[in-house]
PDB file of C-alpha atoms in Angstrom:
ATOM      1  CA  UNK R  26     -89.303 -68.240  26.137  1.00 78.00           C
ATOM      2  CA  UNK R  27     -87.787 -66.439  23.147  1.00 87.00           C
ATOM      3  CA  UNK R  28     -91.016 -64.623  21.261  1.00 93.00           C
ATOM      4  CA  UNK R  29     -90.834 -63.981  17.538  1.00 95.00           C
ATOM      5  CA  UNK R  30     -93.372 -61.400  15.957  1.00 96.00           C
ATOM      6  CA  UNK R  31     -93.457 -60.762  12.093  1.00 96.00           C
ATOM      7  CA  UNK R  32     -94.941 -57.903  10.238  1.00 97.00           C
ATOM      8  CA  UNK R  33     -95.073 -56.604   6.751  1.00 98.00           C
ATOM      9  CA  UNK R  34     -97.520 -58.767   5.034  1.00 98.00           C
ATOM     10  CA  UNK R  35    -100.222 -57.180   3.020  1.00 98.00           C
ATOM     11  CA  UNK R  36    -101.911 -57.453  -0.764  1.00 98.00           C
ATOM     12  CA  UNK R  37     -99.674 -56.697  -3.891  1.00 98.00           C
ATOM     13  CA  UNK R  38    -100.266 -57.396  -7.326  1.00 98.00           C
ATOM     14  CA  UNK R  39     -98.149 -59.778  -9.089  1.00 98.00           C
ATOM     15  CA  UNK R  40     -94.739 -58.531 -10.355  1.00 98.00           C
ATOM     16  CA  UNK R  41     -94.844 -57.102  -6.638  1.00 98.00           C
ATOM     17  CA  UNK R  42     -92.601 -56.599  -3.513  1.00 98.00           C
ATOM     18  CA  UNK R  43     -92.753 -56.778  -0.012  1.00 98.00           C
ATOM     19  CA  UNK R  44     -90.450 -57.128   2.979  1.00 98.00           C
ATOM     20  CA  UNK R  45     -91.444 -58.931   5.959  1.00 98.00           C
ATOM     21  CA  UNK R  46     -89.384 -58.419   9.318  1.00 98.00           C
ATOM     22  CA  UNK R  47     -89.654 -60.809  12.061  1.00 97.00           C
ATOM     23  CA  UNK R  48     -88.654 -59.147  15.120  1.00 96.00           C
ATOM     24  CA  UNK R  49     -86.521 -61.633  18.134  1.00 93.00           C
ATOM     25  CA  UNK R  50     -87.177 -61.104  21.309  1.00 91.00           C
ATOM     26  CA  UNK R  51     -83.028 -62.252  22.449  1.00 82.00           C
ATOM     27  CA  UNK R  52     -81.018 -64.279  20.810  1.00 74.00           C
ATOM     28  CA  UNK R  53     -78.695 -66.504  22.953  1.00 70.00           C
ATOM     29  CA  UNK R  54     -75.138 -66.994  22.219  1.00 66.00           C
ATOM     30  CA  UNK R  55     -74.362 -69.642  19.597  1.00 68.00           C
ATOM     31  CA  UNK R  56     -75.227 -70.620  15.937  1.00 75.00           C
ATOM     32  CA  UNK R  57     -78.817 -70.450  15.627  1.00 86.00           C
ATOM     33  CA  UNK R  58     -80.119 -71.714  12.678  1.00 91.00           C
ATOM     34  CA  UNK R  59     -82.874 -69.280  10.947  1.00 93.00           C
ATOM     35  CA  UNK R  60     -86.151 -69.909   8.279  1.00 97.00           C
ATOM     36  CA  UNK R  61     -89.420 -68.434   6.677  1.00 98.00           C
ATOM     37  CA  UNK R  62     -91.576 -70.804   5.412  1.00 98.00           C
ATOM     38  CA  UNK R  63     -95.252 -70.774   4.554  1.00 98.00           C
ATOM     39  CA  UNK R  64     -98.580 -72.093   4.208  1.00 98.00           C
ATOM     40  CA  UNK R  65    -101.201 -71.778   1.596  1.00 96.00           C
ATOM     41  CA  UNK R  66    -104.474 -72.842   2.156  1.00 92.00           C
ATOM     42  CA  UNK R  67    -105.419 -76.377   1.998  1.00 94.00           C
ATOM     43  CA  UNK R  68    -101.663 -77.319   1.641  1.00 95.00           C
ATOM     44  CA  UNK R  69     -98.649 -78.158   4.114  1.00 95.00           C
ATOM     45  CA  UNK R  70     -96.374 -75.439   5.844  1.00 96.00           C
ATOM     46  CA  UNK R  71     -92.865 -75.810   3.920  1.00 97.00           C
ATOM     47  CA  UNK R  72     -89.841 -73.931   3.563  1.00 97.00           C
ATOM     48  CA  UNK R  73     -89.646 -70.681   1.782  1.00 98.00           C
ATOM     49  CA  UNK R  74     -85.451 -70.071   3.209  1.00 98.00           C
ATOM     50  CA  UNK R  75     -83.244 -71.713   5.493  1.00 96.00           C
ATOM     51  CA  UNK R  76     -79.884 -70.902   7.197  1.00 93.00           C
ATOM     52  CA  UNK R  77     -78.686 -72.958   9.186  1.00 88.00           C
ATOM     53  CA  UNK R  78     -75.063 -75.393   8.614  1.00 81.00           C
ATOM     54  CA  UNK R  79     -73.850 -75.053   5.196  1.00 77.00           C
ATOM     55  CA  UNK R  80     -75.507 -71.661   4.631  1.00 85.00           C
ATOM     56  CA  UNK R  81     -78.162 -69.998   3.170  1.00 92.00           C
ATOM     57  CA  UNK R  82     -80.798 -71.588   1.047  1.00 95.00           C
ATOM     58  CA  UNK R  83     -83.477 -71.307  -0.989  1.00 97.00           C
ATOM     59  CA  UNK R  84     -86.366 -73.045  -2.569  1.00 97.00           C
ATOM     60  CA  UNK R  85     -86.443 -73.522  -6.104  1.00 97.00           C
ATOM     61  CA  UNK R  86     -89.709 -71.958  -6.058  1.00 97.00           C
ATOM     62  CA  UNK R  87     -88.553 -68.313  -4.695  1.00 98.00           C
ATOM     63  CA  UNK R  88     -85.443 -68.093  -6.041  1.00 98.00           C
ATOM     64  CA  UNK R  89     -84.036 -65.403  -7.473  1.00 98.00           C
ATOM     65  CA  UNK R  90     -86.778 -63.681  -6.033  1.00 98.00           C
ATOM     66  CA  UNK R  91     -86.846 -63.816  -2.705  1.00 98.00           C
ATOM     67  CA  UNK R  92     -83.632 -62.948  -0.228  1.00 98.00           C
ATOM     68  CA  UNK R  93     -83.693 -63.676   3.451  1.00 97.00           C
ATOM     69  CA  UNK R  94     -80.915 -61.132   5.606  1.00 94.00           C
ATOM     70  CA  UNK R  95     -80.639 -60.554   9.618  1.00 92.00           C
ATOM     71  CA  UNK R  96     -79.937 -57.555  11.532  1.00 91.00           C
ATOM     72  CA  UNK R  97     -77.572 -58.471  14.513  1.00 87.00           C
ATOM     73  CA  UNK R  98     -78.062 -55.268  15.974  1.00 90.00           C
ATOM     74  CA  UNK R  99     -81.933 -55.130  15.866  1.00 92.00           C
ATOM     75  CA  UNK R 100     -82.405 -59.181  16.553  1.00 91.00           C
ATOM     76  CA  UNK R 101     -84.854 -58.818  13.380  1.00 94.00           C
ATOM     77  CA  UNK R 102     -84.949 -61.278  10.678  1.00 94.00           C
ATOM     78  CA  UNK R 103     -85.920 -59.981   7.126  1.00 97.00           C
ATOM     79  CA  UNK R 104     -87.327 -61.671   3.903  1.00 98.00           C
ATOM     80  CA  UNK R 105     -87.295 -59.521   0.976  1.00 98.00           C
ATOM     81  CA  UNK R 106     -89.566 -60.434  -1.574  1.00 98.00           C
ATOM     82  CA  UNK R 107     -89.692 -59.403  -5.313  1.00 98.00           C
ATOM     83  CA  UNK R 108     -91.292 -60.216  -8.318  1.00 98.00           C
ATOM     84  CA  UNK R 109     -94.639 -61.825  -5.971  1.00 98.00           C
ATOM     85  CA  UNK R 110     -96.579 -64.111  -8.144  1.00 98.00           C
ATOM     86  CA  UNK R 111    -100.130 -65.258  -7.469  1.00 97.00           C
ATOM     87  CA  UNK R 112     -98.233 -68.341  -5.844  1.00 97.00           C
ATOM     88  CA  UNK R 113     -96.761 -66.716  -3.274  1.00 98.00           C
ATOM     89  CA  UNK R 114     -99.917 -66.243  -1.459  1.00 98.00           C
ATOM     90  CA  UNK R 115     -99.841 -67.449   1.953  1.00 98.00           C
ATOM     91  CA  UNK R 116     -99.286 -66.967   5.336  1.00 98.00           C
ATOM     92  CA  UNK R 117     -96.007 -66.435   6.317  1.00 98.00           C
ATOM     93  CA  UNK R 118     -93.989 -67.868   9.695  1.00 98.00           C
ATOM     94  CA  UNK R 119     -90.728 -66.936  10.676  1.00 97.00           C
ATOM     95  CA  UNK R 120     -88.537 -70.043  12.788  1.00 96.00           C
ATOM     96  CA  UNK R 121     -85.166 -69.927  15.005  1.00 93.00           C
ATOM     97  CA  UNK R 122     -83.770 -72.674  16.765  1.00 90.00           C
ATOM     98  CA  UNK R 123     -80.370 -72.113  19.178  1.00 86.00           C
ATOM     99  CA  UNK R 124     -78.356 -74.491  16.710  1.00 86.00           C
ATOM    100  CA  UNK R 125     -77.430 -75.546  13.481  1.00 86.00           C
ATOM    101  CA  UNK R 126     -78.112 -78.786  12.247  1.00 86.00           C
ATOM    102  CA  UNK R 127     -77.861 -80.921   9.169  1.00 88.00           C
ATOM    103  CA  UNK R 128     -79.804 -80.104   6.917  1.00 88.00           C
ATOM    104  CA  UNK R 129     -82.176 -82.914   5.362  1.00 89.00           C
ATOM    105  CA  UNK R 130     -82.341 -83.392   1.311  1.00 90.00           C
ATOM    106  CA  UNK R 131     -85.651 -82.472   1.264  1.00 94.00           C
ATOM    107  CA  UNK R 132     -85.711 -79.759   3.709  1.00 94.00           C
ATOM    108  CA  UNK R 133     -88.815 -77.482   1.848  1.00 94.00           C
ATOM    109  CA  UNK R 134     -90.837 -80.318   3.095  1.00 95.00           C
ATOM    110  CA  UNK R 135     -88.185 -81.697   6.091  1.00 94.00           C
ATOM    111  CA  UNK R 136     -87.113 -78.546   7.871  1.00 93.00           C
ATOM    112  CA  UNK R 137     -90.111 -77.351   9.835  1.00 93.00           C
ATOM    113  CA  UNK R 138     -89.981 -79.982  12.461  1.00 92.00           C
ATOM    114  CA  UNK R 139     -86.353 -78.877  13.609  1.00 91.00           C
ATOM    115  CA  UNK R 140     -87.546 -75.230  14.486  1.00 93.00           C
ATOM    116  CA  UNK R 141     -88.226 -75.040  18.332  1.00 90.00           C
ATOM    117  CA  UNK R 142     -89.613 -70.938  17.968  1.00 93.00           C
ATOM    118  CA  UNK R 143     -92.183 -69.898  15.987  1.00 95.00           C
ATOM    119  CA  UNK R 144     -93.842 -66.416  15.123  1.00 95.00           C
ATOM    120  CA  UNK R 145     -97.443 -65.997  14.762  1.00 96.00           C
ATOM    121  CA  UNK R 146     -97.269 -65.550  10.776  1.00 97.00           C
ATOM    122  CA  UNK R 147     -98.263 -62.593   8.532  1.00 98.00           C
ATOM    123  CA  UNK R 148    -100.500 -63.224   5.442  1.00 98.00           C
ATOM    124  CA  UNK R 149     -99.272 -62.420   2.129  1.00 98.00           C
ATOM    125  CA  UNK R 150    -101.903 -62.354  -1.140  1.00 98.00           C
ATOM    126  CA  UNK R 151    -100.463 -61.720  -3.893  1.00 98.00           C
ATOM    127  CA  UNK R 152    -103.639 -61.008  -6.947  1.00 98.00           C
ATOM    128  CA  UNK R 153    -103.154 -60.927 -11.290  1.00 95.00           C
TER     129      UNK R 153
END
């Protein structure tokens, strides 16, 4: 069972940054396909960034803003996150699954249901 722990949430005030890390227990040999997404309150969980066949994306939502890297060397996922707005606040979940796969038009809302591993999220608030 591959565990995935973030850190690095907190409360910033908008115009803000923070870095989460998401730390991999072992990553197998292969392509694995990697994502953050989140959840606000009261909404669905959807997809903040994605890697997985075709690259790296983003939602139009964090774009520009937000930047999603990997250290091989430390199995530890990062999402760096600038220029936090007020909606950016939720809790965030870091995702691997030991593939890549197609990824769907509307993967925001699409993606979540490929991911196999999940982290226990970190909660980001972000105030005016």
């Amino acid at each position: 069972q591959v565990q995935l722990v973030e850190s690095g949430g907190g409360s910033v005030q908008a115009g803000g940054s923070l870095r989460l890390s998401c730390a991999v227990s072992r990553f197998q040999n292969g392509r694995y396909s990697m994502a953050w997404f989140r959840q606000a309150p009261g909404k669905e969980r959807e997809g903040v960034a994605i890697d997985t066949s075709g690259g790296t994306r983003y939602a139009d939502s964090v774009k520009g803003r937000f930047t999603m890297s990997k250290d091989n060397a430390k199995n530890t996922l990062y999402l760096q996150m600038n220029n936090l707005k007020p909606e950016d606040t939720a809790m965030y979940y870091c995702a691997i699954y030991p593939t890549s796969f197609p990824l769907p038009t509307d993967w925001v809302r699409e993606s979540a249901r490929f991911f196999s591993d999940w982290g226990q999220g970190t909660q980001v608030t972000v105030s005016s």
